[in-house]
């Protein structure tokens, strides 16, 4: 188990976008990583970052970053690890080119998530899946994190599936605007409104949890979890924080007290290893039936914790409850940083 002696240089692909900006904000003062490269499209390349970006994070744009030159997304950046917040329309071939050239690509994009040799990773859920990188035939590697609404759901399901076995999940999401990137959904479309469609989202929520909760077999293949999931995804006028209303059926009867205890007791490898971005506890259960709420609770554990509440009987399945998680922190940049921390702590960056 290693902690780097000196900070590791990292680059950000898609540095001007919503997730790219969040990477910059979150990596300020990181104990292991320092940003040495910023890359985006040809529209931004060759400009100072402050002239290329429309900065909309709460923290001011750090002066060192503001005056860095934006590069094109070609694999000649002065770093070994790159975080990718690239638009999915272009992420596939760019991330592959970086991995071929020897870079460690920690991606948020959907393109490689379901590839057999690419870990789809939540360090609290399936840290052993990181081993899949050994099956990748390139000088570098690609590691992905899940879709932002999948992350909160699977964090809530993980201790329950391990202890009791889950058979069916029915989930309805209420997803924040920042999940659509910037400028995202037009104000005239969303003010005083709700949109019952997010392209591709339901399909991702129905398949990604099965890989995350699956078992890594001896031969290095993931045996997907056998859970039936039905998802309905909605966009709502909240800036950050995806809320989800979940109903589920267990393989055998489980008491509600045991479920709450399982959530409250849950700790995993990132907490044990004390990774810098690991929230402790990772899950909060609220007894107050008005909670969790996006504005009040999305920043718990620096935006890395998942909030839960309203556990009650379900008249169709067994129980139902509410999940909240920060979509651009736990569901995107923060989750990717935690993935990189696990990879470094386990020494994978020194193997390839
Ligand atoms: P975004 O705000 O639209 O940013 C896209 C980034 O990609 C920008 O930096 C843009 O650079 C760059 N880009 C676009 N075309 C490019 C090209 N041809 N070559 C190189 N770079 C190019 O999107 P986002 O919301 O940050 O999302 C980024 C990725 O993360 C997506 O794949 C998304 O699905 C995923 N994701 C997002 C969230 C979320 O909550 N927002 C959560 C999980 C996952 P320019 O500024 O130069 O155009």
mmCIF file of N, CA and C in Angstrom, residues 1 24 27 33 75 79 96 117-118 136 144 155 196 211 218 234 239 250 264 275 282 294 301 308 312 332 340 346:
data_model
loop_
_atom_site.group_PDB
_atom_site.id
_atom_site.type_symbol
_atom_site.label_atom_id
_atom_site.label_comp_id
_atom_site.label_asym_id
_atom_site.label_seq_id
_atom_site.Cartn_x
_atom_site.Cartn_y
_atom_site.Cartn_z
ATOM 1 N N UNK A 1 0.841 -1.198 0.000
ATOM 2 C CA UNK A 1 0.000 0.000 0.000
ATOM 3 C C UNK A 1 0.876 1.249 0.000
ATOM 4 N N UNK A 24 -11.063 20.577 -11.373
ATOM 5 C CA UNK A 24 -10.110 21.632 -10.990
ATOM 6 C C UNK A 24 -10.418 22.107 -9.581
ATOM 7 N N UNK A 27 -9.516 19.337 -6.970
ATOM 8 C CA UNK A 27 -8.104 18.934 -6.865
ATOM 9 C C UNK A 27 -7.223 19.997 -6.216
ATOM 10 N N UNK A 33 -2.126 14.690 -5.716
ATOM 11 C CA UNK A 33 -2.161 15.047 -7.144
ATOM 12 C C UNK A 33 -1.988 16.555 -7.349
ATOM 13 N N UNK A 75 -2.156 12.862 -26.911
ATOM 14 C CA UNK A 75 -1.387 12.283 -25.799
ATOM 15 C C UNK A 75 0.072 12.718 -25.738
ATOM 16 N N UNK A 79 2.129 14.568 -17.921
ATOM 17 C CA UNK A 79 1.566 13.867 -16.752
ATOM 18 C C UNK A 79 1.418 12.402 -17.116
ATOM 19 N N UNK A 96 -9.000 6.200 -25.718
ATOM 20 C CA UNK A 96 -8.232 5.032 -26.200
ATOM 21 C C UNK A 96 -6.836 5.448 -26.628
ATOM 22 N N UNK A 117 -13.078 -5.483 -20.316
ATOM 23 C CA UNK A 117 -11.794 -5.370 -19.610
ATOM 24 C C UNK A 117 -11.649 -4.031 -18.880
ATOM 25 N N UNK A 118 -12.703 -3.237 -18.871
ATOM 26 C CA UNK A 118 -12.612 -1.920 -18.220
ATOM 27 C C UNK A 118 -13.368 -1.954 -16.894
ATOM 28 N N UNK A 136 -6.194 -5.369 -20.028
ATOM 29 C CA UNK A 136 -6.162 -4.391 -21.116
ATOM 30 C C UNK A 136 -4.819 -4.478 -21.833
ATOM 31 N N UNK A 144 -13.283 3.522 -15.390
ATOM 32 C CA UNK A 144 -14.450 4.416 -15.512
ATOM 33 C C UNK A 144 -15.233 4.479 -14.201
ATOM 34 N N UNK A 155 -24.614 2.713 -4.193
ATOM 35 C CA UNK A 155 -24.071 2.870 -2.827
ATOM 36 C C UNK A 155 -25.120 2.439 -1.800
ATOM 37 N N UNK A 196 -39.759 14.640 -18.263
ATOM 38 C CA UNK A 196 -39.760 13.204 -17.943
ATOM 39 C C UNK A 196 -38.906 12.366 -18.888
ATOM 40 N N UNK A 211 -23.286 -4.687 -13.312
ATOM 41 C CA UNK A 211 -21.829 -4.883 -13.417
ATOM 42 C C UNK A 211 -21.165 -4.507 -12.089
ATOM 43 N N UNK A 218 -12.624 -15.914 -11.381
ATOM 44 C CA UNK A 218 -11.205 -16.316 -11.477
ATOM 45 C C UNK A 218 -10.558 -15.887 -12.795
ATOM 46 N N UNK A 234 -36.188 11.598 -14.523
ATOM 47 C CA UNK A 234 -36.788 12.921 -14.738
ATOM 48 C C UNK A 234 -35.779 14.017 -14.448
ATOM 49 N N UNK A 239 -30.190 22.682 -8.866
ATOM 50 C CA UNK A 239 -28.872 22.873 -9.506
ATOM 51 C C UNK A 239 -27.992 21.628 -9.369
ATOM 52 N N UNK A 250 -36.556 -8.024 -1.679
ATOM 53 C CA UNK A 250 -35.441 -8.886 -1.268
ATOM 54 C C UNK A 250 -35.726 -10.332 -1.641
ATOM 55 N N UNK A 264 -26.137 2.149 8.362
ATOM 56 C CA UNK A 264 -25.339 2.911 9.342
ATOM 57 C C UNK A 264 -24.004 2.239 9.642
ATOM 58 N N UNK A 275 -8.492 6.880 2.341
ATOM 59 C CA UNK A 275 -8.218 7.623 1.112
ATOM 60 C C UNK A 275 -8.706 9.059 1.291
ATOM 61 N N UNK A 282 -19.801 6.698 4.774
ATOM 62 C CA UNK A 282 -20.194 6.887 3.378
ATOM 63 C C UNK A 282 -21.706 7.062 3.201
ATOM 64 N N UNK A 294 -32.001 17.979 -1.429
ATOM 65 C CA UNK A 294 -30.794 18.365 -2.185
ATOM 66 C C UNK A 294 -30.068 19.575 -1.594
ATOM 67 N N UNK A 301 -20.224 15.010 3.784
ATOM 68 C CA UNK A 301 -18.980 14.288 3.454
ATOM 69 C C UNK A 301 -18.277 14.940 2.277
ATOM 70 N N UNK A 308 -29.756 9.026 2.853
ATOM 71 C CA UNK A 308 -30.894 8.111 2.745
ATOM 72 C C UNK A 308 -31.965 8.504 3.748
ATOM 73 N N UNK A 312 -39.759 2.795 4.432
ATOM 74 C CA UNK A 312 -41.096 2.359 4.841
ATOM 75 C C UNK A 312 -41.528 1.163 3.993
ATOM 76 N N UNK A 332 -19.489 12.208 -10.266
ATOM 77 C CA UNK A 332 -18.609 12.512 -11.406
ATOM 78 C C UNK A 332 -17.182 12.764 -10.921
ATOM 79 N N UNK A 340 -9.004 7.184 -8.630
ATOM 80 C CA UNK A 340 -7.562 7.372 -8.840
ATOM 81 C C UNK A 340 -6.801 7.147 -7.534
ATOM 82 N N UNK A 346 -3.017 1.353 -4.302
ATOM 83 C CA UNK A 346 -2.754 -0.066 -4.573
ATOM 84 C C UNK A 346 -1.552 -0.262 -5.495
#
